């Protein structure tokens, strides 16, 4: 089998950590000897063992006393450069050196300052053959949340909304009216399990009283982020329930009350999108879905602070309403979701 084959298997394994390892990257490791996979592992949870020690342990568990000799003849495949620093776990590069692997094939070099070539250097200095850059673009896209946070000092930002066939986003009189269908709603709840946080503005909270949870799909709830400059959303609103950690960006106070975290910001009418993006970076929030309202979405679009947009277009039309934001991006995919159409765009700056 080719190096690309084993790297793709690494990505399949790494994907099992989606939503559980943030702000770490998703990493899978496959260990091969004489054309046979002898061990596999992936980073399962933040703060716990990385992919490489899990794969090495898998070899030991399967082969017992023969494991050490097999590892000395083996090639390890990993979609991201093995770490070279002591964090919550010991350096993975040191572990591969300890077991004297013959060769290591890497997808991406790690952009984090504590690694960034140092893992590769450790391996080479120990006499291990290293090949890097295999499926580089595919591996980078796979860990786009991680790369965005490290390189741009902000989270990966996903814009999401539903619109009617004739381009309306919400009702003019402020009452709630559902646009997309049940399948689209379930898919949106799946997305919530995959990202760190979900953001709405005050008007969306008042109009829709959303729960912002993943209740229709198994998995974790995202951190709820709410923009409420003057704290006008009543405490009876669903965003104040105990279902998830909730952060309220405001100009009144900084405080913590149970699961509700108030964060005071100055001059929220200036550069709000930029301020929120940087604040989320400082809080180790690696990805966020922005669900509205239209004013908040437009601020992130106008600031060019977005990476991906997911837009459901329904088959029905309204006579009037609030117009949807205008997207200027690169359309990469269109999918039918029940009676709705899902269009996925990426920012032109990400092409």
Short mmCIF file of C-alpha atoms in Angstrom, two decimals, residues 71-252:
data_model
loop_
_atom_site.label_atom_id
_atom_site.label_comp_id
_atom_site.label_asym_id
_atom_site.label_seq_id
_atom_site.Cartn_x
_atom_site.Cartn_y
_atom_site.Cartn_z
CA UNK A 71 8.52 -1.59 16.20
CA UNK A 72 12.21 -1.45 15.22
CA UNK A 73 11.25 -2.61 11.72
CA UNK A 74 8.16 -0.43 11.48
CA UNK A 75 7.04 2.78 9.81
CA UNK A 76 4.75 5.13 11.71
CA UNK A 77 2.27 7.22 9.72
CA UNK A 78 0.86 10.33 11.39
CA UNK A 79 -1.10 13.19 9.84
CA UNK A 80 0.65 15.85 11.97
CA UNK A 81 4.26 16.17 13.08
CA UNK A 82 4.87 14.37 16.41
CA UNK A 83 5.11 16.85 19.27
CA UNK A 84 8.54 17.64 20.70
CA UNK A 85 7.60 19.43 23.93
CA UNK A 86 6.24 18.55 27.35
CA UNK A 87 2.63 19.70 27.60
CA UNK A 88 -0.14 17.73 29.27
CA UNK A 89 1.61 14.61 27.93
CA UNK A 90 5.28 13.74 27.19
CA UNK A 91 6.74 14.40 23.70
CA UNK A 92 5.55 11.88 21.10
CA UNK A 93 8.78 12.27 19.10
CA UNK A 94 10.72 10.98 22.14
CA UNK A 95 8.49 7.92 22.32
CA UNK A 96 9.14 7.03 18.67
CA UNK A 97 12.88 7.49 19.25
CA UNK A 98 12.74 5.30 22.36
CA UNK A 99 11.17 2.43 20.39
CA UNK A 100 13.67 2.94 17.52
CA UNK A 101 11.17 3.02 14.69
CA UNK A 102 12.71 2.73 11.27
CA UNK A 103 10.74 5.45 9.50
CA UNK A 104 8.07 8.12 10.13
CA UNK A 105 5.79 9.52 7.40
CA UNK A 106 4.07 12.81 8.23
CA UNK A 107 1.21 14.72 6.63
CA UNK A 108 1.65 18.26 7.99
CA UNK A 109 4.43 20.03 9.82
CA UNK A 110 3.00 21.41 13.09
CA UNK A 111 2.76 25.24 13.02
CA UNK A 112 2.71 25.52 16.83
CA UNK A 113 5.88 27.25 18.10
CA UNK A 114 6.58 24.48 20.60
CA UNK A 115 6.85 21.95 17.75
CA UNK A 116 7.25 23.49 14.25
CA UNK A 117 9.99 21.23 12.90
CA UNK A 118 11.44 20.27 16.28
CA UNK A 119 9.71 16.87 16.24
CA UNK A 120 11.09 16.12 12.78
CA UNK A 121 14.54 17.23 13.90
CA UNK A 122 14.47 14.92 16.94
CA UNK A 123 13.52 11.95 14.77
CA UNK A 124 16.21 12.65 12.17
CA UNK A 125 18.87 13.18 14.84
CA UNK A 126 18.03 9.72 16.18
CA UNK A 127 18.64 8.17 12.76
CA UNK A 128 14.97 7.72 11.87
CA UNK A 129 14.07 8.34 8.24
CA UNK A 130 11.43 11.07 7.95
CA UNK A 131 9.17 11.90 5.01
CA UNK A 132 6.84 14.88 5.42
CA UNK A 133 4.29 16.72 3.29
CA UNK A 134 2.36 13.62 2.20
CA UNK A 135 -1.27 14.63 1.46
CA UNK A 136 -0.29 18.03 2.85
CA UNK A 137 -3.35 19.97 1.60
CA UNK A 138 -5.83 17.25 2.57
CA UNK A 139 -4.35 16.97 6.06
CA UNK A 140 -4.31 20.75 6.46
CA UNK A 141 -7.97 21.06 5.46
CA UNK A 142 -8.81 18.28 7.89
CA UNK A 143 -7.26 20.27 10.78
CA UNK A 144 -8.34 23.67 9.45
CA UNK A 145 -9.71 24.72 12.85
CA UNK A 146 -6.32 24.12 14.48
CA UNK A 147 -4.33 25.80 11.71
CA UNK A 148 -6.62 28.85 11.75
CA UNK A 149 -6.25 29.30 15.50
CA UNK A 150 -2.44 28.97 15.44
CA UNK A 151 -1.79 31.03 12.31
CA UNK A 152 -4.52 33.69 12.45
CA UNK A 153 -4.88 33.99 16.26
CA UNK A 154 -8.64 33.51 16.09
CA UNK A 155 -11.11 30.64 15.95
CA UNK A 156 -12.33 28.97 12.77
CA UNK A 157 -15.56 30.88 12.06
CA UNK A 158 -18.59 29.22 10.46
CA UNK A 159 -21.58 31.36 9.44
CA UNK A 160 -24.89 29.54 9.31
CA UNK A 161 -28.39 30.61 8.40
CA UNK A 162 -31.58 29.57 6.62
CA UNK A 163 -33.34 31.64 4.00
CA UNK A 164 -36.48 31.41 1.90
CA UNK A 165 -36.37 30.74 -1.83
CA UNK A 166 -36.72 34.50 -2.42
CA UNK A 167 -34.01 35.48 0.05
CA UNK A 168 -35.74 36.29 3.34
CA UNK A 169 -34.00 35.51 6.59
CA UNK A 170 -36.52 36.45 9.32
CA UNK A 171 -39.96 38.02 9.73
CA UNK A 172 -40.32 41.80 9.81
CA UNK A 173 -42.57 41.86 12.88
CA UNK A 174 -40.17 39.79 15.02
CA UNK A 175 -42.25 36.64 15.50
CA UNK A 176 -40.57 33.26 15.05
CA UNK A 177 -41.25 31.45 11.78
CA UNK A 178 -39.30 28.31 10.90
CA UNK A 179 -37.74 28.28 7.42
CA UNK A 180 -35.86 25.00 6.90
CA UNK A 181 -37.12 21.46 7.52
CA UNK A 182 -36.58 18.80 10.18
CA UNK A 183 -33.58 17.18 8.44
CA UNK A 184 -31.80 20.52 8.21
CA UNK A 185 -32.44 21.10 11.91
CA UNK A 186 -30.98 17.71 12.86
CA UNK A 187 -27.90 18.34 10.72
CA UNK A 188 -27.44 21.74 12.37
CA UNK A 189 -27.54 20.02 15.76
CA UNK A 190 -24.88 17.57 14.59
CA UNK A 191 -22.68 20.54 13.62
CA UNK A 192 -23.05 21.90 17.14
CA UNK A 193 -21.47 18.74 18.57
CA UNK A 194 -18.46 19.26 16.27
CA UNK A 195 -17.61 22.87 17.16
CA UNK A 196 -16.55 24.56 20.39
CA UNK A 197 -19.11 27.34 20.53
CA UNK A 198 -22.22 28.89 19.00
CA UNK A 199 -22.88 32.64 18.83
CA UNK A 200 -26.07 34.72 18.56
CA UNK A 201 -27.04 38.32 19.17
CA UNK A 202 -29.65 39.82 21.49
CA UNK A 203 -32.41 40.06 18.88
CA UNK A 204 -32.16 36.38 17.98
CA UNK A 205 -32.36 35.45 21.66
CA UNK A 206 -35.43 37.64 22.18
CA UNK A 207 -37.22 36.61 18.96
CA UNK A 208 -36.51 32.87 18.90
CA UNK A 209 -35.70 32.05 22.55
CA UNK A 210 -33.31 29.32 21.29
CA UNK A 211 -31.73 26.66 23.48
CA UNK A 212 -28.56 26.44 21.34
CA UNK A 213 -27.99 22.82 22.36
CA UNK A 214 -27.38 19.59 20.43
CA UNK A 215 -30.50 17.89 21.77
CA UNK A 216 -31.48 16.28 18.44
CA UNK A 217 -28.08 14.64 17.89
CA UNK A 218 -25.92 12.67 20.35
CA UNK A 219 -22.85 14.55 21.52
CA UNK A 220 -21.72 17.50 23.59
CA UNK A 221 -23.38 20.90 23.70
CA UNK A 222 -21.32 23.84 22.44
CA UNK A 223 -20.47 26.80 24.64
CA UNK A 224 -23.24 29.36 24.12
CA UNK A 225 -22.08 32.87 23.26
CA UNK A 226 -24.57 35.74 23.42
CA UNK A 227 -24.06 39.41 22.56
CA UNK A 228 -26.21 41.51 24.88
CA UNK A 229 -24.66 44.96 25.27
CA UNK A 230 -26.98 46.25 28.02
CA UNK A 231 -28.09 42.88 29.49
CA UNK A 232 -31.66 43.20 28.19
CA UNK A 233 -32.35 39.48 27.69
CA UNK A 234 -34.54 38.27 30.59
CA UNK A 235 -33.16 35.57 32.90
CA UNK A 236 -36.14 33.39 31.92
CA UNK A 237 -34.74 33.09 28.39
CA UNK A 238 -33.44 29.64 27.40
CA UNK A 239 -29.87 30.91 27.00
CA UNK A 240 -29.78 31.23 30.79
CA UNK A 241 -30.74 27.63 31.53
CA UNK A 242 -28.22 25.11 32.90
CA UNK A 243 -27.84 23.05 29.71
CA UNK A 244 -24.45 24.48 28.71
CA UNK A 245 -21.77 26.97 29.68
CA UNK A 246 -22.92 30.38 28.50
CA UNK A 247 -20.85 33.52 27.92
CA UNK A 248 -22.63 36.88 27.76
CA UNK A 249 -20.63 39.64 26.07
CA UNK A 250 -21.82 42.97 27.46
CA UNK A 251 -20.81 46.51 28.54
CA UNK A 252 -22.13 46.22 32.12
#
